[in-house]
Amino acid sequence: MKKNKSKNLIKIIVTCVFTFFSVSFLFSQNTKVTYRVTINEYSNYSSTATDDLFKASEFAANFTTFHLIYNNNEMFFFAKKMENLSDEEFENLLLICDINGSYYRQTKNDFLYRIVAEKNLIKNLTCKSKVITNWKLSSEKKIILGYECERADSMVYIDYGNGESNGTYKITAWYCKDFKSIFGPKGFGNLNGLILELNQNLVTYTATNIEESFEEFPFKMTPDLKIIDEKDFFIYFQKLRNKD
């Protein structure tokens, strides 16, 4: 009788341990990367108004973090402000960062979905665009967070809906092959490793922490998202401006 009780107790313990590690394994599939942002040299854009905006953004950057959560299948990127930063200061920083909402993409395709956070717009408006794949790889290397990273450069082409290239700017990514991921800030990626630093026009995102996340993935593609292509997105915005 005692032997049966002992066997049952062992089975219960083994089952509990197995369940614990199974659940831990399930929720530890996500990796969370925290980035800080620094404002790049802005003398080329200098004026009284822009100088004030850039200086205010440099201050706001000290109280804002940017987060990339990813797994083997998908990624989600978003900004988060600290409590002592006002909404206006936060929004001005995001303006400099050219961030309007959060970003989602999947491993299986080259589409980037930007879930727009803008007042007076259609709820759940989501802009669909293509991810950059034409990187120029370099042998240049540097260390970020103790990891060896390699450099890659590309150009971002801006199309405001007229089918032409309305502007370009260069981006530089520093990616680490130690992490088997194609992701990076704002959905940039498709390199042979995780992007730990991204220099994009006016700002630079630099990773400050990498850790396993035991939380559920923060975003799901749902039928209520109003998905439109990038060109239609800019046309939609242009119509709103014309109304004003």
GROMACS .gro file of C-alpha atoms in nm:
model
  244
    1MET     CA    1   0.000   0.000   0.000
    2LYS     CA    2   0.278   0.240   0.095
    3LYS     CA    3   0.467   0.148  -0.223
    4ASN     CA    4   0.163   0.239  -0.435
    5LYS     CA    5   0.131   0.572  -0.257
    6SER     CA    6   0.499   0.640  -0.316
    7LYS     CA    7   0.465   0.553  -0.685
    8ASN     CA    8   0.161   0.777  -0.719
    9LEU     CA    9   0.343   1.062  -0.547
   10ILE     CA   10   0.640   1.022  -0.782
   11LYS     CA   11   0.406   1.027  -1.082
   12ILE     CA   12   0.242   1.345  -0.957
   13ILE     CA   13   0.579   1.514  -0.904
   14VAL     CA   14   0.705   1.406  -1.248
   15THR     CA   15   0.382   1.527  -1.409
   16CYS     CA   16   0.405   1.865  -1.233
   17VAL     CA   17   0.769   1.910  -1.331
   18PHE     CA   18   0.695   1.813  -1.692
   19THR     CA   19   0.399   2.053  -1.706
   20PHE     CA   20   0.605   2.335  -1.557
   21PHE     CA   21   0.884   2.298  -1.810
   22SER     CA   22   0.637   2.251  -2.096
   23VAL     CA   23   0.460   2.577  -2.008
   24SER     CA   24   0.793   2.755  -1.955
   25PHE     CA   25   0.914   2.631  -2.292
   26LEU     CA   26   0.592   2.743  -2.459
   27PHE     CA   27   0.608   3.098  -2.325
   28SER     CA   28   0.985   3.139  -2.356
   29GLN     CA   29   0.980   3.116  -2.735
   30ASN     CA   30   0.968   3.496  -2.757
   31THR     CA   31   1.277   3.711  -2.734
   32LYS     CA   32   1.252   4.075  -2.624
   33VAL     CA   33   1.506   4.332  -2.740
   34THR     CA   34   1.506   4.679  -2.586
   35TYR     CA   35   1.652   4.969  -2.785
   36ARG     CA   36   1.736   5.327  -2.699
   37VAL     CA   37   1.724   5.596  -2.963
   38THR     CA   38   1.974   5.877  -3.019
   39ILE     CA   39   1.918   6.180  -3.240
   40ASN     CA   40   2.167   6.205  -3.526
   41GLU     CA   41   2.336   6.522  -3.650
   42TYR     CA   42   2.060   6.754  -3.770
   43SER     CA   43   2.246   7.069  -3.882
   44ASN     CA   44   2.128   7.014  -4.240
   45TYR     CA   45   1.771   7.061  -4.120
   46SER     CA   46   1.852   7.349  -3.888
   47SER     CA   47   1.609   7.635  -3.826
   48THR     CA   48   1.467   7.790  -3.513
   49ALA     CA   49   1.160   7.566  -3.519
   50THR     CA   50   1.341   7.242  -3.605
   51ASP     CA   51   1.622   7.309  -3.356
   52ASP     CA   52   1.366   7.333  -3.076
   53LEU     CA   53   1.197   7.014  -3.195
   54PHE     CA   54   1.525   6.821  -3.211
   55LYS     CA   55   1.638   6.942  -2.870
   56ALA     CA   56   1.304   6.846  -2.719
   57SER     CA   57   1.334   6.505  -2.886
   58GLU     CA   58   1.682   6.453  -2.740
   59PHE     CA   59   1.529   6.509  -2.398
   60ALA     CA   60   1.232   6.281  -2.467
   61ALA     CA   61   1.462   6.003  -2.588
   62ASN     CA   62   1.591   5.968  -2.231
   63PHE     CA   63   1.242   5.869  -2.118
   64THR     CA   64   1.140   5.643  -2.407
   65THR     CA   65   1.224   5.282  -2.489
   66PHE     CA   66   1.164   5.085  -2.807
   67HIS     CA   67   1.087   4.714  -2.798
   68LEU     CA   68   1.118   4.432  -3.049
   69ILE     CA   69   0.947   4.107  -2.951
   70TYR     CA   70   1.006   3.818  -3.187
   71ASN     CA   71   1.004   3.441  -3.228
   72ASN     CA   72   1.067   3.203  -3.517
   73ASN     CA   73   0.749   3.310  -3.695
   74GLU     CA   74   0.678   3.678  -3.631
   75MET     CA   75   0.785   4.009  -3.477
   76PHE     CA   76   0.623   4.313  -3.317
   77PHE     CA   77   0.791   4.652  -3.264
   78PHE     CA   78   0.657   4.941  -3.057
   79ALA     CA   79   0.760   5.245  -2.852
   80LYS     CA   80   0.689   5.297  -2.483
   81LYS     CA   81   0.715   5.619  -2.283
   82MET     CA   82   0.788   5.659  -1.915
   83GLU     CA   83   0.525   5.815  -1.691
   84ASN     CA   84   0.714   6.142  -1.643
   85LEU     CA   85   0.708   6.217  -2.018
   86SER     CA   86   0.410   6.408  -2.154
   87ASP     CA   87   0.209   6.281  -2.450
   88GLU     CA   88   0.315   6.583  -2.656
   89GLU     CA   89   0.686   6.524  -2.588
   90PHE     CA   90   0.643   6.156  -2.675
   91GLU     CA   91   0.460   6.234  -3.000
   92ASN     CA   92   0.728   6.485  -3.105
   93LEU     CA   93   0.997   6.222  -3.057
   94LEU     CA   94   0.801   5.970  -3.263
   95LEU     CA   95   0.768   6.234  -3.535
   96ILE     CA   96   1.148   6.263  -3.554
   97CYS     CA   97   1.172   5.881  -3.550
   98ASP     CA   98   0.914   5.862  -3.831
   99ILE     CA   99   0.708   5.625  -3.617
  100ASN     CA  100   0.332   5.636  -3.631
  101GLY     CA  101   0.199   5.325  -3.461
  102SER     CA  102   0.343   4.977  -3.416
  103TYR     CA  103   0.498   4.732  -3.663
  104TYR     CA  104   0.427   4.366  -3.734
  105ARG     CA  105   0.568   4.117  -3.982
  106GLN     CA  106   0.606   3.744  -4.035
  107THR     CA  107   0.902   3.528  -4.132
  108LYS     CA  108   0.719   3.361  -4.419
  109ASN     CA  109   0.683   3.674  -4.636
  110ASP     CA  110   0.830   4.018  -4.704
  111PHE     CA  111   0.528   4.225  -4.602
  112LEU     CA  112   0.541   4.478  -4.320
  113TYR     CA  113   0.221   4.584  -4.144
  114ARG     CA  114   0.214   4.920  -3.967
  115ILE     CA  115  -0.081   4.954  -3.730
  116VAL     CA  116  -0.137   5.328  -3.742
  117ALA     CA  117  -0.187   5.527  -3.422
  118GLU     CA  118  -0.339   5.852  -3.541
  119LYS     CA  119  -0.638   6.045  -3.407
  120ASN     CA  120  -0.938   6.100  -3.636
  121LEU     CA  121  -0.843   5.809  -3.864
  122ILE     CA  122  -1.017   5.483  -3.941
  123LYS     CA  123  -0.987   5.253  -3.640
  124ASN     CA  124  -0.730   4.975  -3.687
  125LEU     CA  125  -0.601   5.130  -4.009
  126THR     CA  126  -0.302   4.921  -4.116
  127CYS     CA  127  -0.050   5.011  -4.384
  128LYS     CA  128   0.096   4.718  -4.580
  129SER     CA  129   0.435   4.761  -4.748
  130LYS     CA  130   0.728   4.557  -4.874
  131VAL     CA  131   1.032   4.492  -4.655
  132ILE     CA  132   1.373   4.602  -4.781
  133THR     CA  133   1.575   4.310  -4.916
  134ASN     CA  134   1.844   4.480  -5.128
  135TRP     CA  135   2.117   4.516  -4.865
  136LYS     CA  136   2.481   4.582  -4.953
  137LEU     CA  137   2.691   4.373  -4.715
  138SER     CA  138   3.020   4.495  -4.571
  139SER     CA  139   3.316   4.328  -4.400
  140GLU     CA  140   3.316   4.606  -4.138
  141LYS     CA  141   3.245   4.485  -3.784
  142LYS     CA  142   3.187   4.628  -3.437
  143ILE     CA  143   3.082   4.508  -3.092
  144ILE     CA  144   2.735   4.584  -2.951
  145LEU     CA  145   2.631   4.445  -2.612
  146GLY     CA  146   2.932   4.216  -2.628
  147TYR     CA  147   2.823   4.063  -2.961
  148GLU     CA  148   3.014   4.090  -3.287
  149CYS     CA  149   2.800   4.264  -3.549
  150GLU     CA  150   2.846   4.312  -3.923
  151ARG     CA  151   2.745   4.611  -4.129
  152ALA     CA  152   2.489   4.632  -4.410
  153ASP     CA  153   2.363   4.937  -4.601
  154SER     CA  154   2.055   5.006  -4.810
  155MET     CA  155   1.836   5.287  -4.939
  156VAL     CA  156   1.477   5.362  -4.844
  157TYR     CA  157   1.263   5.490  -5.130
  158ILE     CA  158   0.960   5.700  -5.043
  159ASP     CA  159   0.652   5.687  -5.267
  160TYR     CA  160   0.369   5.924  -5.175
  161GLY     CA  161   0.120   5.752  -5.402
  162ASN     CA  162   0.212   5.890  -5.742
  163GLY     CA  163   0.412   5.585  -5.848
  164GLU     CA  164   0.742   5.772  -5.839
  165SER     CA  165   1.032   5.789  -5.597
  166ASN     CA  166   0.961   6.107  -5.401
  167GLY     CA  167   1.267   6.081  -5.184
  168THR     CA  168   1.538   5.852  -5.054
  169TYR     CA  169   1.756   5.816  -4.750
  170LYS     CA  170   2.030   5.575  -4.651
  171ILE     CA  171   2.002   5.325  -4.368
  172THR     CA  172   2.281   5.130  -4.199
  173ALA     CA  173   2.219   4.813  -4.002
  174TRP     CA  174   2.452   4.628  -3.767
  175TYR     CA  175   2.334   4.269  -3.739
  176CYS     CA  176   2.452   3.976  -3.528
  177LYS     CA  177   2.467   3.623  -3.666
  178ASP     CA  178   2.462   3.478  -3.313
  179PHE     CA  179   2.086   3.534  -3.317
  180LYS     CA  180   1.900   3.329  -3.577
  181SER     CA  181   1.654   3.601  -3.664
  182ILE     CA  182   1.581   3.814  -3.971
  183PHE     CA  183   1.419   4.096  -3.772
  184GLY     CA  184   1.512   4.443  -3.649
  185PRO     CA  185   1.365   4.781  -3.546
  186LYS     CA  186   1.056   4.896  -3.739
  187GLY     CA  187   1.048   4.571  -3.936
  188PHE     CA  188   1.380   4.625  -4.112
  189GLY     CA  189   1.569   4.302  -4.157
  190ASN     CA  190   1.604   4.008  -4.396
  191LEU     CA  191   1.970   3.986  -4.301
  192ASN     CA  192   2.152   3.681  -4.169
  193GLY     CA  193   2.102   3.782  -3.806
  194LEU     CA  194   1.925   4.012  -3.562
  195ILE     CA  195   1.974   4.387  -3.610
  196LEU     CA  196   2.122   4.530  -3.290
  197GLU     CA  197   2.171   4.881  -3.428
  198LEU     CA  198   1.991   5.070  -3.703
  199ASN     CA  199   2.085   5.414  -3.831
  200GLN     CA  200   1.781   5.553  -4.007
  201ASN     CA  201   1.797   5.908  -4.136
  202LEU     CA  202   1.753   6.128  -3.825
  203VAL     CA  203   1.785   5.866  -3.551
  204THR     CA  204   1.983   5.558  -3.446
  205TYR     CA  205   1.833   5.263  -3.258
  206THR     CA  206   2.082   5.071  -3.041
  207ALA     CA  207   2.004   4.756  -2.844
  208THR     CA  208   2.051   4.790  -2.469
  209ASN     CA  209   1.912   4.457  -2.349
  210ILE     CA  210   1.817   4.115  -2.487
  211GLU     CA  211   1.617   3.866  -2.284
  212GLU     CA  212   1.373   3.579  -2.309
  213SER     CA  213   1.012   3.685  -2.274
  214PHE     CA  214   0.775   3.465  -2.078
  215GLU     CA  215   0.476   3.672  -2.184
  216GLU     CA  216   0.228   3.587  -2.456
  217PHE     CA  217   0.305   3.739  -2.797
  218PRO     CA  218   0.149   4.090  -2.785
  219PHE     CA  219  -0.023   4.103  -3.124
  220LYS     CA  220  -0.247   3.897  -3.351
  221MET     CA  221  -0.362   3.959  -3.708
  222THR     CA  222  -0.740   3.988  -3.678
  223PRO     CA  223  -1.019   4.041  -3.934
  224ASP     CA  224  -1.101   4.387  -3.795
  225LEU     CA  225  -0.772   4.534  -3.925
  226LYS     CA  226  -0.832   4.772  -4.216
  227ILE     CA  227  -0.533   4.682  -4.436
  228ILE     CA  228  -0.441   4.909  -4.729
  229ASP     CA  229  -0.131   4.920  -4.950
  230GLU     CA  230   0.132   5.185  -4.890
  231LYS     CA  231   0.043   5.387  -5.203
  232ASP     CA  232  -0.325   5.395  -5.108
  233PHE     CA  233  -0.220   5.488  -4.755
  234PHE     CA  234  -0.037   5.800  -4.875
  235ILE     CA  235  -0.325   5.891  -5.109
  236TYR     CA  236  -0.564   5.861  -4.815
  237PHE     CA  237  -0.346   6.094  -4.607
  238GLN     CA  238  -0.317   6.341  -4.896
  239LYS     CA  239  -0.695   6.361  -4.920
  240LEU     CA  240  -0.715   6.435  -4.548
  241ARG     CA  241  -0.461   6.716  -4.586
  242ASN     CA  242  -0.653   6.863  -4.879
  243LYS     CA  243  -0.971   6.870  -4.668
  244ASP     CA  244  -0.787   7.073  -4.406
   0.00000   0.00000   0.00000
